[in-house]
Short mmCIF file of N, CA and C and ligand atoms in Angstrom, two decimals:
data_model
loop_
_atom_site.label_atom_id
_atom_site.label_comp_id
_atom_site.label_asym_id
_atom_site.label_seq_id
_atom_site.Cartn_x
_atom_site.Cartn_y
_atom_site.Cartn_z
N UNK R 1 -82.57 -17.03 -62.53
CA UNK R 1 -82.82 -17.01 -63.98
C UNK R 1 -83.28 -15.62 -64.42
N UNK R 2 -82.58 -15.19 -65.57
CA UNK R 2 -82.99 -13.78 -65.96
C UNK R 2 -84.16 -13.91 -66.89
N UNK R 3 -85.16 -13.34 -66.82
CA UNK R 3 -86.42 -13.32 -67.92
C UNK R 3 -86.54 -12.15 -68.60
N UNK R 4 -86.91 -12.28 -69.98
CA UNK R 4 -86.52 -11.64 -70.87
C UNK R 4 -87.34 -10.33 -70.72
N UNK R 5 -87.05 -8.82 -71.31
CA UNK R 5 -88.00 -8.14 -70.88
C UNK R 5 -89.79 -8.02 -71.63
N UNK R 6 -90.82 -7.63 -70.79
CA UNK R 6 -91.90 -7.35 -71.41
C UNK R 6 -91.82 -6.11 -72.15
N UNK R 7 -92.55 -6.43 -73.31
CA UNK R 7 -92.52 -4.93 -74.07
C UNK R 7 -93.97 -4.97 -74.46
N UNK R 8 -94.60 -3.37 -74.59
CA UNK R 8 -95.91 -3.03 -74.72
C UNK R 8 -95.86 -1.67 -75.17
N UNK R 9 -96.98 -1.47 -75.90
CA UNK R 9 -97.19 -0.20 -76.45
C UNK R 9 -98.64 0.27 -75.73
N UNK R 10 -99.05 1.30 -75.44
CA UNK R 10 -100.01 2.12 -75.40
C UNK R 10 -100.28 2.68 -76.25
N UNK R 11 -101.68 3.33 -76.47
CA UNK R 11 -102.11 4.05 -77.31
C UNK R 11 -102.69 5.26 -76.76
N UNK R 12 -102.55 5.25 -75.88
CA UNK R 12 -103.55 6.73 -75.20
C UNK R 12 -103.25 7.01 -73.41
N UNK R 13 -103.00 7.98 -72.89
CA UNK R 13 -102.77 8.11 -71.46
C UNK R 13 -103.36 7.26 -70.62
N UNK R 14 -105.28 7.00 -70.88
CA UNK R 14 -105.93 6.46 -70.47
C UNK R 14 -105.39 4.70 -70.08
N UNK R 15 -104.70 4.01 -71.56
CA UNK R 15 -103.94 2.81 -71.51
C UNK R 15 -102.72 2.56 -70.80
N UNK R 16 -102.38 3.80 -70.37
CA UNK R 16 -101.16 3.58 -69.51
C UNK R 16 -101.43 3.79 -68.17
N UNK R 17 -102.63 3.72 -67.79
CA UNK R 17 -103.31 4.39 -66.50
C UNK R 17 -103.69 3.06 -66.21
N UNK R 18 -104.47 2.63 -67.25
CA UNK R 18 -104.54 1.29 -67.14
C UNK R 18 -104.09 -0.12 -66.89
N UNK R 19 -102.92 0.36 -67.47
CA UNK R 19 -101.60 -0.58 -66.91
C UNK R 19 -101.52 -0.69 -65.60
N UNK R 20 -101.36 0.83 -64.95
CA UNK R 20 -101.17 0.93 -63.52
C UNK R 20 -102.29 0.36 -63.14
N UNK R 21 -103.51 0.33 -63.08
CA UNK R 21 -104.43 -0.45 -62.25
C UNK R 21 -104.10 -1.81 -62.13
N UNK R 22 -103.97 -2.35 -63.48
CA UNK R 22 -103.85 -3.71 -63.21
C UNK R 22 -102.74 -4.05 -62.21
N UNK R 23 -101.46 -3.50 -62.90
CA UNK R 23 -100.34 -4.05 -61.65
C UNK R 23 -100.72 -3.90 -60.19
N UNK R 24 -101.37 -2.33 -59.99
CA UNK R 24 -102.38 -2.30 -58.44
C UNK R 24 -102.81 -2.91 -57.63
N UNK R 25 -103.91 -4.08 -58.64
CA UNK R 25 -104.50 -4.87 -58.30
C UNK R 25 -103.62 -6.09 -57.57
N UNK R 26 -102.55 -6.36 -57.76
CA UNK R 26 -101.19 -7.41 -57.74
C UNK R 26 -100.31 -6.72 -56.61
N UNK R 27 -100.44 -5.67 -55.84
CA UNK R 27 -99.05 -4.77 -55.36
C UNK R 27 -99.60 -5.04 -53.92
N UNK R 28 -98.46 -5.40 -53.40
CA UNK R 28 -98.19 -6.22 -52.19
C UNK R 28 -97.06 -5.18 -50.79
N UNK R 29 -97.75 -4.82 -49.32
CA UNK R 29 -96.42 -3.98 -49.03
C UNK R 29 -95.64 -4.47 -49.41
N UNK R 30 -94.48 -3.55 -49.57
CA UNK R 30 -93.18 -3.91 -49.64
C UNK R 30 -92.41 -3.70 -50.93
N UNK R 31 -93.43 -3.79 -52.31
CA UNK R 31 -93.10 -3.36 -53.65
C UNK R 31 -92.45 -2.39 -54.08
N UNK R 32 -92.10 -2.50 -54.89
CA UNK R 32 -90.93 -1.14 -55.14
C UNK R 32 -91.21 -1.06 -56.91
N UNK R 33 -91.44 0.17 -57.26
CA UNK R 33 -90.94 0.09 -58.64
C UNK R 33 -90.59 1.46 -59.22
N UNK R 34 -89.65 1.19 -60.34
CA UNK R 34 -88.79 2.00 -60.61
C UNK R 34 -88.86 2.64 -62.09
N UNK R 35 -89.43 3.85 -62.31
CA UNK R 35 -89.76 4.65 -63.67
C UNK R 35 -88.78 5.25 -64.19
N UNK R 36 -88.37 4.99 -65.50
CA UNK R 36 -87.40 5.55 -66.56
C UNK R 36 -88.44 6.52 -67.58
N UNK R 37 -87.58 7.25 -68.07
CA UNK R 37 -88.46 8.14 -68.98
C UNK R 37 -88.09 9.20 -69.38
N UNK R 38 -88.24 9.91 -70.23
CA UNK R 38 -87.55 11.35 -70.62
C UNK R 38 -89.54 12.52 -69.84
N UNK R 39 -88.68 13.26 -69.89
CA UNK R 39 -90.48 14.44 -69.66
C UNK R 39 -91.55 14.04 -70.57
N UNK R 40 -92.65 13.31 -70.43
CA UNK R 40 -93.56 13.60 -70.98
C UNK R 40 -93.77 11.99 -71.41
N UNK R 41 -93.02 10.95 -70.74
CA UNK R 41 -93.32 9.83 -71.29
C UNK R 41 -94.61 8.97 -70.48
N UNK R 42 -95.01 9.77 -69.70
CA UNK R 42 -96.26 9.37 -69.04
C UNK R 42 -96.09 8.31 -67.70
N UNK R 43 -94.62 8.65 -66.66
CA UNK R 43 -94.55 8.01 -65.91
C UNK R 43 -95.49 8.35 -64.70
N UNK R 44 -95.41 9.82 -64.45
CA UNK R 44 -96.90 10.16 -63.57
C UNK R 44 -97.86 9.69 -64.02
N UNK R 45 -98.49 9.16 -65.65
CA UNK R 45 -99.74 8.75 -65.81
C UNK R 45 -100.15 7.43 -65.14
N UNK R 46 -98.80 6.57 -65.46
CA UNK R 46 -98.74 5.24 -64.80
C UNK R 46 -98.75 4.88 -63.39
N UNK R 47 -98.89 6.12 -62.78
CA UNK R 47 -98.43 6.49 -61.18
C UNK R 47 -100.09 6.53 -60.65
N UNK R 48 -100.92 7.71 -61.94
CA UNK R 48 -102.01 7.77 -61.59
C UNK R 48 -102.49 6.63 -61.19
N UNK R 49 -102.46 5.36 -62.47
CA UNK R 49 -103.24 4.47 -62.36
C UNK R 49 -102.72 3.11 -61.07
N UNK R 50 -101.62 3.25 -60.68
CA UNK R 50 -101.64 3.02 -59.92
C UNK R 50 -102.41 3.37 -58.00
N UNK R 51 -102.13 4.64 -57.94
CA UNK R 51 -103.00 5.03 -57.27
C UNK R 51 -104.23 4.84 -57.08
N UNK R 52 -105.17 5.12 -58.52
CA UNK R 52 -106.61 4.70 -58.41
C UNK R 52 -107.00 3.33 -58.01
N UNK R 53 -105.63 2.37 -58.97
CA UNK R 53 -106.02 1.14 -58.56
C UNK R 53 -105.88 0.60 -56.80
N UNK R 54 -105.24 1.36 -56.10
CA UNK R 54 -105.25 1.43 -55.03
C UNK R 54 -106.22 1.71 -53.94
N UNK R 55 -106.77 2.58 -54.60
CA UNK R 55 -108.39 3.39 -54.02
C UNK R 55 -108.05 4.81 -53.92
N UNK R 56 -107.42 5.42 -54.56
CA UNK R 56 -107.63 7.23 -54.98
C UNK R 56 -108.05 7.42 -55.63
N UNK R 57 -108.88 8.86 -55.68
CA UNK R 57 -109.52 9.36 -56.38
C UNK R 57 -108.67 9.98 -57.50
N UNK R 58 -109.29 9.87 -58.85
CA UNK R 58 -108.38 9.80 -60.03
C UNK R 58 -108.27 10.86 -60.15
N UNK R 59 -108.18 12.28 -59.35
CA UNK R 59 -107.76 13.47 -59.36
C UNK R 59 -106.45 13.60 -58.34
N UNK R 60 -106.07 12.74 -57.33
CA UNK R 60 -105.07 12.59 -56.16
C UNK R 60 -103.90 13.10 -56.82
N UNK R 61 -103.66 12.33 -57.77
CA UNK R 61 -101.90 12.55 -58.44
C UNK R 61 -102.37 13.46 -59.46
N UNK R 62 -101.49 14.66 -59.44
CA UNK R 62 -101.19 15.53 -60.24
C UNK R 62 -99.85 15.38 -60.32
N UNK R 63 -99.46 16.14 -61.99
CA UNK R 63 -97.74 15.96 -62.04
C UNK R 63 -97.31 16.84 -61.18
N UNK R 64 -96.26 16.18 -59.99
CA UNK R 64 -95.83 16.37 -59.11
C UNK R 64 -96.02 17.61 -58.87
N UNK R 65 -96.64 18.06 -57.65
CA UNK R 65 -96.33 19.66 -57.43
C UNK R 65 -95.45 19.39 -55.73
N UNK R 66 -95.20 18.51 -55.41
CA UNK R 66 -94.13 18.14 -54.50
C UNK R 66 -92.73 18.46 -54.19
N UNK R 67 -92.05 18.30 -53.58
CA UNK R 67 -90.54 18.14 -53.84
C UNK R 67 -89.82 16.92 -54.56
N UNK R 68 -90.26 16.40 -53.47
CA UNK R 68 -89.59 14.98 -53.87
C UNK R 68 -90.40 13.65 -53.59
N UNK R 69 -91.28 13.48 -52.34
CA UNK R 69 -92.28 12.35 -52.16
C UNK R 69 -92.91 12.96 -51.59
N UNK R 70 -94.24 12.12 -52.03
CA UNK R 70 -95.67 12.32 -51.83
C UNK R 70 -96.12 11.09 -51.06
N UNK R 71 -97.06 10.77 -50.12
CA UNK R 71 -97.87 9.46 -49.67
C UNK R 71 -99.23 9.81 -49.91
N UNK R 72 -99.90 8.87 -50.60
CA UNK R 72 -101.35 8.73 -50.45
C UNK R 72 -102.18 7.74 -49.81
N UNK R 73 -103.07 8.27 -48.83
CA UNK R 73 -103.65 7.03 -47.95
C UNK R 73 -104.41 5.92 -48.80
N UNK R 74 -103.71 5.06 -49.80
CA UNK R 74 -104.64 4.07 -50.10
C UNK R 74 -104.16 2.87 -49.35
N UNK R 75 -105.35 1.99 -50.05
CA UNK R 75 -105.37 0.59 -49.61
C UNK R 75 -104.27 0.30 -48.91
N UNK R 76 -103.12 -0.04 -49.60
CA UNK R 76 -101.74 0.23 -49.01
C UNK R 76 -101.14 1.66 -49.44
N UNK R 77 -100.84 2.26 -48.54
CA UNK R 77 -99.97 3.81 -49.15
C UNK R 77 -99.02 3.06 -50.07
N UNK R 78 -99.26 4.44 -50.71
CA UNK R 78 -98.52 4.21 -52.20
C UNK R 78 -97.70 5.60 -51.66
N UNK R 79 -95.90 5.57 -52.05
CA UNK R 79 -95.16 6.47 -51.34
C UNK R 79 -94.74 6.93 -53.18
N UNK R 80 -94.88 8.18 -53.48
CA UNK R 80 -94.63 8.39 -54.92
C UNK R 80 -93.54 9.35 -54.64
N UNK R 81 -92.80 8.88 -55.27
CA UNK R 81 -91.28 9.80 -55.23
C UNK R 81 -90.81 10.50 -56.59
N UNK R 82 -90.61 11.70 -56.64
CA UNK R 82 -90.23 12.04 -58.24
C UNK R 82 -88.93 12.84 -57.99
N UNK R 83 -87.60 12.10 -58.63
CA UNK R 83 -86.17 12.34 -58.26
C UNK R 83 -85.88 13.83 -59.53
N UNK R 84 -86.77 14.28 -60.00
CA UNK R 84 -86.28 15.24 -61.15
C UNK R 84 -85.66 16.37 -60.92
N UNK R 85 -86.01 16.63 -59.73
CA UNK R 85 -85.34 17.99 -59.07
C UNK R 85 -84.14 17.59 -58.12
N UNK R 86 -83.87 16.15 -58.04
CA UNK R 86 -82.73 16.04 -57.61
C UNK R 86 -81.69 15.29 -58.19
N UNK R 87 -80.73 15.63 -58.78
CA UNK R 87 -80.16 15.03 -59.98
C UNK R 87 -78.86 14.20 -58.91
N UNK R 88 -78.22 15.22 -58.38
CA UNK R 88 -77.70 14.38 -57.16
C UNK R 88 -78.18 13.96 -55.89
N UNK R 89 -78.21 12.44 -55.68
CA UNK R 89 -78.49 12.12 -54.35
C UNK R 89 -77.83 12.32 -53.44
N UNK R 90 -79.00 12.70 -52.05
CA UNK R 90 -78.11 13.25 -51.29
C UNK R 90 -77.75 12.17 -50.28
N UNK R 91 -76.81 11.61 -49.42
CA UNK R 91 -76.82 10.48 -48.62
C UNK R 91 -78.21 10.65 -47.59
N UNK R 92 -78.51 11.60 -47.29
CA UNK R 92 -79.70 11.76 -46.12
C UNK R 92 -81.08 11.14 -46.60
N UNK R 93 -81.07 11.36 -47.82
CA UNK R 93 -82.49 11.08 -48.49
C UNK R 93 -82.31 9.44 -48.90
N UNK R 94 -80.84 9.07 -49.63
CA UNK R 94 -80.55 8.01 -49.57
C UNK R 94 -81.25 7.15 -48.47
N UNK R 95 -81.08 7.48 -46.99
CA UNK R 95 -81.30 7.13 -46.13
C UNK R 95 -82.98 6.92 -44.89
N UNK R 96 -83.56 7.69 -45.88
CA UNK R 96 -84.85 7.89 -45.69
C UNK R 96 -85.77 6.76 -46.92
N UNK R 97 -84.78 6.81 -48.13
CA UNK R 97 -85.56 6.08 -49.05
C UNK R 97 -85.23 4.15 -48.35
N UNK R 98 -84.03 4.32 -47.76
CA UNK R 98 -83.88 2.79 -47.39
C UNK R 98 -85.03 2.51 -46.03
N UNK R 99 -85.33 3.27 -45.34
CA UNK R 99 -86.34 3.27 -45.08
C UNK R 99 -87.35 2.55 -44.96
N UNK R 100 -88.14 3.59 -46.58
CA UNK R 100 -89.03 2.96 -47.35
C UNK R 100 -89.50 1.26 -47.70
N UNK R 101 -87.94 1.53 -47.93
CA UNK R 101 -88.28 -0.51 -48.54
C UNK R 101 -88.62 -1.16 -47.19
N UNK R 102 -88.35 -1.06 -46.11
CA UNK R 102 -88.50 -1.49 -44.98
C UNK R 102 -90.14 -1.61 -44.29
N UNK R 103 -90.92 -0.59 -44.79
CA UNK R 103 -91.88 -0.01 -44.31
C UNK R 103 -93.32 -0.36 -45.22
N UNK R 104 -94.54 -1.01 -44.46
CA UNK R 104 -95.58 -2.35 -45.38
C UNK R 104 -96.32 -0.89 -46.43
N UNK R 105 -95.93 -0.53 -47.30
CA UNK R 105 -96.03 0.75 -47.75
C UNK R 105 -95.54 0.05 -49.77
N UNK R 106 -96.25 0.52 -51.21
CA UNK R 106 -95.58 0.35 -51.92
C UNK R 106 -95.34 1.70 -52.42
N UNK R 107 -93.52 1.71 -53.13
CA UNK R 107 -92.92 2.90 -53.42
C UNK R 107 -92.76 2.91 -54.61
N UNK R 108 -93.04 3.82 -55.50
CA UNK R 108 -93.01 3.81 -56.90
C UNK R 108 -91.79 5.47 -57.05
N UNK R 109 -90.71 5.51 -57.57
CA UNK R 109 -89.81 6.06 -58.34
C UNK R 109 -89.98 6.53 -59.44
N UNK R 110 -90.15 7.98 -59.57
CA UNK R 110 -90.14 8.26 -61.18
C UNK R 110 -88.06 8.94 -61.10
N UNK R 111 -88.05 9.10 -62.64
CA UNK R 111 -86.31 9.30 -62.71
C UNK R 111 -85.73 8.56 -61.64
N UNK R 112 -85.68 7.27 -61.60
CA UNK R 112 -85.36 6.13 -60.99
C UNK R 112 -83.99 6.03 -60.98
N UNK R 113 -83.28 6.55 -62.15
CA UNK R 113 -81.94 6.49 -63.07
C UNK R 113 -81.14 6.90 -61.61
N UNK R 114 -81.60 7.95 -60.92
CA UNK R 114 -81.01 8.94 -59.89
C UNK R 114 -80.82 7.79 -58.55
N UNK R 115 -80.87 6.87 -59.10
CA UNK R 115 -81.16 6.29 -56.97
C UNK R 115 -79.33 5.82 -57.53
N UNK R 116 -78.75 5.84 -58.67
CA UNK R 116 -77.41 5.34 -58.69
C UNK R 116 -77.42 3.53 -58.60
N UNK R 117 -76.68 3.18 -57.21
CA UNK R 117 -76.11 2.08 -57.40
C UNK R 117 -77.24 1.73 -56.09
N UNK R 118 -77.85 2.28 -55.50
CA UNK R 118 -78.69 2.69 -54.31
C UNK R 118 -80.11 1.50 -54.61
N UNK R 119 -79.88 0.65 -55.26
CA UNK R 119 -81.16 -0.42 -55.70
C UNK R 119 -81.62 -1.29 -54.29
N UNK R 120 -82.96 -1.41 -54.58
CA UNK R 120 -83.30 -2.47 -53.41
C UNK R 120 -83.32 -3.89 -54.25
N UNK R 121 -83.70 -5.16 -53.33
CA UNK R 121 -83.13 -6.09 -54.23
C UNK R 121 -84.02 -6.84 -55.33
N UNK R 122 -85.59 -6.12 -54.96
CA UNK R 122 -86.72 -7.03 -55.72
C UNK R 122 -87.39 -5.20 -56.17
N UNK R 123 -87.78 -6.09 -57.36
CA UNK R 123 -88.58 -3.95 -57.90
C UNK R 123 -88.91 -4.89 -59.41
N UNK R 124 -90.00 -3.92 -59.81
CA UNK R 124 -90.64 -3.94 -61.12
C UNK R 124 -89.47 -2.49 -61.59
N UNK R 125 -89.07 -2.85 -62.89
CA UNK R 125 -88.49 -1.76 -63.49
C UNK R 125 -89.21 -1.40 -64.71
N UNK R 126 -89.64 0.17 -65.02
CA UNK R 126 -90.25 -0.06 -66.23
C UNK R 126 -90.08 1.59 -67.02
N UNK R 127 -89.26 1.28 -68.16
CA UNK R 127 -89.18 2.87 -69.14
C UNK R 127 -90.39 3.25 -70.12
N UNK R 128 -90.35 4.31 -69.99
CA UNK R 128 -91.56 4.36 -70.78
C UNK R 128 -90.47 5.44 -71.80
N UNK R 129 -91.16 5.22 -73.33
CA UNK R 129 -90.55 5.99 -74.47
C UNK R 129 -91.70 6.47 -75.43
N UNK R 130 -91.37 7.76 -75.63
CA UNK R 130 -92.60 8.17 -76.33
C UNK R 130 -92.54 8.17 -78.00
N UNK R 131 -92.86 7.55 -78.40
CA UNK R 131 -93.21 7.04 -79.94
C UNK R 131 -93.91 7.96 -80.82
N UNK R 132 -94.95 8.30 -80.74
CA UNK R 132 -95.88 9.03 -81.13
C UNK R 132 -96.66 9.92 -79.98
N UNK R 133 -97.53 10.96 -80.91
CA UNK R 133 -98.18 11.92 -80.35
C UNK R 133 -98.85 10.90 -78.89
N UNK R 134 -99.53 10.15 -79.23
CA UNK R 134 -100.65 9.58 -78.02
C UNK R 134 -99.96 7.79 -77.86
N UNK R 135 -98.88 7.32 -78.28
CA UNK R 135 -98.50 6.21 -77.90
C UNK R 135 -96.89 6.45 -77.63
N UNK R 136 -96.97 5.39 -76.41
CA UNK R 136 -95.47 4.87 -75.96
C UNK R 136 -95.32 3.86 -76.02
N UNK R 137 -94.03 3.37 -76.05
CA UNK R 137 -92.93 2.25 -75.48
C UNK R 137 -93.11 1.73 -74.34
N UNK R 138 -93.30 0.44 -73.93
CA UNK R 138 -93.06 0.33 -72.12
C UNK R 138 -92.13 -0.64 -72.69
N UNK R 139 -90.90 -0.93 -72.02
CA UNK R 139 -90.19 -1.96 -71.39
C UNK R 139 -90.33 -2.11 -70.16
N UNK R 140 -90.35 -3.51 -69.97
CA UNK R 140 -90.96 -3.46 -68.09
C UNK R 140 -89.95 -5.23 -68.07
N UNK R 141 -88.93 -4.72 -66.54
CA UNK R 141 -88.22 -5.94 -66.40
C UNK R 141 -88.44 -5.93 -64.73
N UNK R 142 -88.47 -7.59 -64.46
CA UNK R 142 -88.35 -7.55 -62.93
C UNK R 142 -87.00 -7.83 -62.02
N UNK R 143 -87.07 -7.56 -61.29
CA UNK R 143 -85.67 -7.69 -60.39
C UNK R 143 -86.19 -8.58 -59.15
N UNK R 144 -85.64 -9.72 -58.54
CA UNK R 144 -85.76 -10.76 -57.55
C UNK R 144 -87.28 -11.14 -58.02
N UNK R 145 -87.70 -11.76 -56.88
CA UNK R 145 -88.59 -12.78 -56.93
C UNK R 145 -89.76 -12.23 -57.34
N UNK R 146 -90.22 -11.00 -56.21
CA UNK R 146 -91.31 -10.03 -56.24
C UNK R 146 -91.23 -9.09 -57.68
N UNK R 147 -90.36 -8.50 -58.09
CA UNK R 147 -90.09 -8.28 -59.74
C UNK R 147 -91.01 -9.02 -60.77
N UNK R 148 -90.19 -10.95 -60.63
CA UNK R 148 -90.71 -11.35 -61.69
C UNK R 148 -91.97 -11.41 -61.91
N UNK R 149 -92.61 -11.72 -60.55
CA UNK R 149 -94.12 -12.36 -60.20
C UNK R 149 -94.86 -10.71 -60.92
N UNK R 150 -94.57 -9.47 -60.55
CA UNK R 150 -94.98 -8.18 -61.23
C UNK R 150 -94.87 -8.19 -62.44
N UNK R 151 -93.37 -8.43 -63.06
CA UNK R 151 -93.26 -7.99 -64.88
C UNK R 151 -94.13 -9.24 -65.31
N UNK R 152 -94.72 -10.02 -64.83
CA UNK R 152 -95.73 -11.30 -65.15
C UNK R 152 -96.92 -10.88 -65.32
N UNK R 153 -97.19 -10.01 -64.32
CA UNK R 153 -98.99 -9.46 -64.53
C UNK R 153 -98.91 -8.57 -65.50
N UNK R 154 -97.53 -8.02 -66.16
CA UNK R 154 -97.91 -6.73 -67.26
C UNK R 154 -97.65 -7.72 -68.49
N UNK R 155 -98.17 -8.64 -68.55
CA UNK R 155 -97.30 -9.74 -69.80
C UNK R 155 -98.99 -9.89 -70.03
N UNK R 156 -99.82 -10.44 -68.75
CA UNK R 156 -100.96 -11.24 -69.06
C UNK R 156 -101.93 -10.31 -69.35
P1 ADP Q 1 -93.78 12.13 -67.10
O1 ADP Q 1 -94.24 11.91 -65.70
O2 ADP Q 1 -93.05 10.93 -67.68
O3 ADP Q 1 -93.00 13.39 -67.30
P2 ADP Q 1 -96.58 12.60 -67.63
O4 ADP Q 1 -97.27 11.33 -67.29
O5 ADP Q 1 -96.64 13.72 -66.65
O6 ADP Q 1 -95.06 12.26 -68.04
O7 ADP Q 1 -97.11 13.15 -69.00
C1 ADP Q 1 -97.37 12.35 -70.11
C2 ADP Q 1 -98.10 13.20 -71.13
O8 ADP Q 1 -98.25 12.49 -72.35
C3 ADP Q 1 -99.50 13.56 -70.65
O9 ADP Q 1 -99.82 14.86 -71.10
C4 ADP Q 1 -100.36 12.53 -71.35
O10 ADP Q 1 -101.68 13.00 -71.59
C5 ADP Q 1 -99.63 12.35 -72.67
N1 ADP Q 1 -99.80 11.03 -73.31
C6 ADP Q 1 -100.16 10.84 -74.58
N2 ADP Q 1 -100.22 9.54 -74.90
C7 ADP Q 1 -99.86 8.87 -73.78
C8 ADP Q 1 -99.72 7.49 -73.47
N3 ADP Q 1 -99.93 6.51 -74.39
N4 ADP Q 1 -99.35 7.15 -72.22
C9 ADP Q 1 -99.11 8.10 -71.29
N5 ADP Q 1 -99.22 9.43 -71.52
C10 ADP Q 1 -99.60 9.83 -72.76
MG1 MG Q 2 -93.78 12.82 -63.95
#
């Protein structure tokens, strides 16, 4: 059964940080989720709060100064991947990210758009759109089982 998507607005970085904690609190190895967004729609913010909600220190994530993935030792590593500098995938990395899903680890995707046809089969999907100066857009949809049970905690 397809469920319809959640939609939410923020009002401030801080509220979208917030978001991420809560889902945190809910993130299970094995999770996957997948960030849409143009520059500046605050998918690293949502990354932050994931992290913290994890147990990092709310200075850990900075916007990416990485290549491409980052791991942070929390509760469960959180594997943060930011595809912006790679517009084409390469099969090797392809192959490192399948990996991932494999591994009791949760992986969060920013420019998600880039994994192609390359999907795992359960993931929280969520775009963020920037509206105003200090508020966004979230659409947030789930994919398989582990999806729905996620786009559920950003509803409540
Ligand atoms: P992205 O990773 O999508 O490129 P960032 O999270 O790095 O975006 O940046 C988002 C920027 O927008 C930050 O400077 C943040 O302070 C600002 N911002 C303003 N309002 C919000 C909001 N409601 N949610 C998230 N970020 C916001
Ligand atoms: Mg970012």
């Amino acid at each position: 059964m397809r469920l319809p998507p959640v939609f939410l607005i923020t009002h401030s970085p801080r509220q979208t940080q917030i978001l991420g904690e809560k889902i945190a609190a809910r993130l299970q190895p094995g999770d996957i989720l997948l960030l849409h967004g143009d520059l500046g729609a605050g998918k690293t913010e949502l990354v932050r709060g994931l992290a913290v909600g994890l147990g990092a220190p709310p200075d850990a994530v900075s916007s990416p100064t990485f290549a491409l993935v980052h791991e942070y030792p929390t509760r469960i590593p959180l594997i943060h991947v930011d595809l912006y500098r790679l517009p084409v995938m390469e099969a090797e990395f392809i192959l490192e990210l399948e990996e991932y899903w494999q591994r009791p680890v949760v992986v969060v995707i920013e420019w998600a758009e880039r994994l192609g046809e390359e999907l795992p089969e359960d993931y929280l999907d969520i775009t963020l759109t920037w509206t105003e100066d200090q508020e966004r857009s979230l659409e947030i949809r789930g994919a398989g089982r582990r999806g729905k049970e996620l786009a559920e905690v950003c509803e409540a």
